Tab-separated table of C-alpha atoms in Angstrom:
chain	number	residue	atom	x	y	z
A	22	MET	CA	-126.179	109.096	100.231
A	23	LEU	CA	-123.202	110.016	102.419
A	24	ALA	CA	-125.426	111.339	105.185
A	25	LYS	CA	-127.755	108.358	104.859
A	26	ARG	CA	-124.784	106.011	105.291
A	27	LYS	CA	-123.209	108.207	108.009
A	28	MET	CA	-119.992	108.282	105.992
A	29	SER	CA	-117.519	111.110	105.472
A	30	VAL	CA	-116.239	112.189	102.072
A	31	THR	CA	-112.762	111.223	103.250
A	32	GLU	CA	-113.886	107.697	104.103
A	33	LEU	CA	-115.700	107.316	100.774
A	34	SER	CA	-112.634	108.597	98.934
A	35	ARG	CA	-110.497	105.982	100.657
A	36	LEU	CA	-112.956	103.144	99.974
A	37	VAL	CA	-113.313	104.027	96.291
A	38	GLY	CA	-109.668	104.910	95.703
A	39	ILE	CA	-110.246	108.459	94.463
A	40	ASN	CA	-108.174	111.410	95.666
A	41	MET	CA	-109.978	114.153	97.575
A	42	PRO	CA	-109.893	116.825	94.822
A	43	ASN	CA	-111.551	114.414	92.361
A	44	MET	CA	-114.041	113.229	94.980
A	45	SER	CA	-115.005	116.864	95.641
A	46	ILE	CA	-115.612	117.390	91.907
A	47	LEU	CA	-117.898	114.354	91.846
A	48	LYS	CA	-119.685	115.324	95.065
A	49	ASN	CA	-120.340	118.885	93.916
A	50	GLY	CA	-121.734	117.823	90.538
A	51	LYS	CA	-118.927	119.494	88.582
A	52	ALA	CA	-117.661	116.327	86.854
A	53	LYS	CA	-118.038	116.246	83.077
A	54	ALA	CA	-117.787	112.442	83.001
A	55	ILE	CA	-117.373	109.426	85.247
A	56	LYS	CA	-115.882	106.038	84.457
A	57	VAL	CA	-118.248	103.097	84.830
A	58	HIS	CA	-115.673	101.422	87.082
A	59	THR	CA	-115.703	104.448	89.411
A	60	LEU	CA	-119.497	104.524	89.450
A	61	LEU	CA	-119.571	100.837	90.353
A	62	LYS	CA	-117.092	101.369	93.195
A	63	LEU	CA	-119.164	104.286	94.509
A	64	CYS	CA	-122.310	102.149	94.422
A	65	GLU	CA	-120.534	99.316	96.192
A	66	ALA	CA	-119.180	101.602	98.918
A	67	LEU	CA	-122.539	103.323	99.429
A	68	ASP	CA	-124.682	100.180	98.939
A	69	CYS	CA	-126.839	101.897	96.335
A	70	GLN	CA	-127.796	101.853	92.650
A	71	PRO	CA	-126.380	104.200	89.963
A	72	GLY	CA	-129.734	105.971	89.751
A	73	ASP	CA	-129.364	106.956	93.395
A	74	LEU	CA	-126.249	108.959	92.481
A	75	LEU	CA	-126.998	110.281	88.985
A	76	SER	CA	-129.542	112.677	87.586
A	77	TYR	CA	-130.131	114.002	84.080
A	78	GLU	CA	-130.129	117.737	83.448
A	79	LYS	CA	-130.961	119.050	80.003
A	80	ASN	CA	-128.152	121.126	78.490
A	81	ASP	CA	-129.516	124.041	76.432
A	82	ASP	CA	-126.172	125.281	75.044
A	83	ASN	CA	-126.061	122.640	72.234
A	84	THR	CA	-122.671	121.200	73.255
C-alpha cells in the first residue's frame, strides 16, 4: 500500500502517530496484535480498507 500511495514509512509513521520502531514491526509483519484505533488510522492515511492490510495465517503451534 505504501508503494501504491507513493508514501514513505516515515511519512506514514508521522500521519498515524506511531514511532518508527513500532511502524517497522507492523510493516514487517512481526506484530502480535494491533489496536483497532491504530488500524483505523492506518486505513485513513492509506485510503484503504482493513482487509487491504491484514491477512490470516494459520498457526500450527497451538498457541
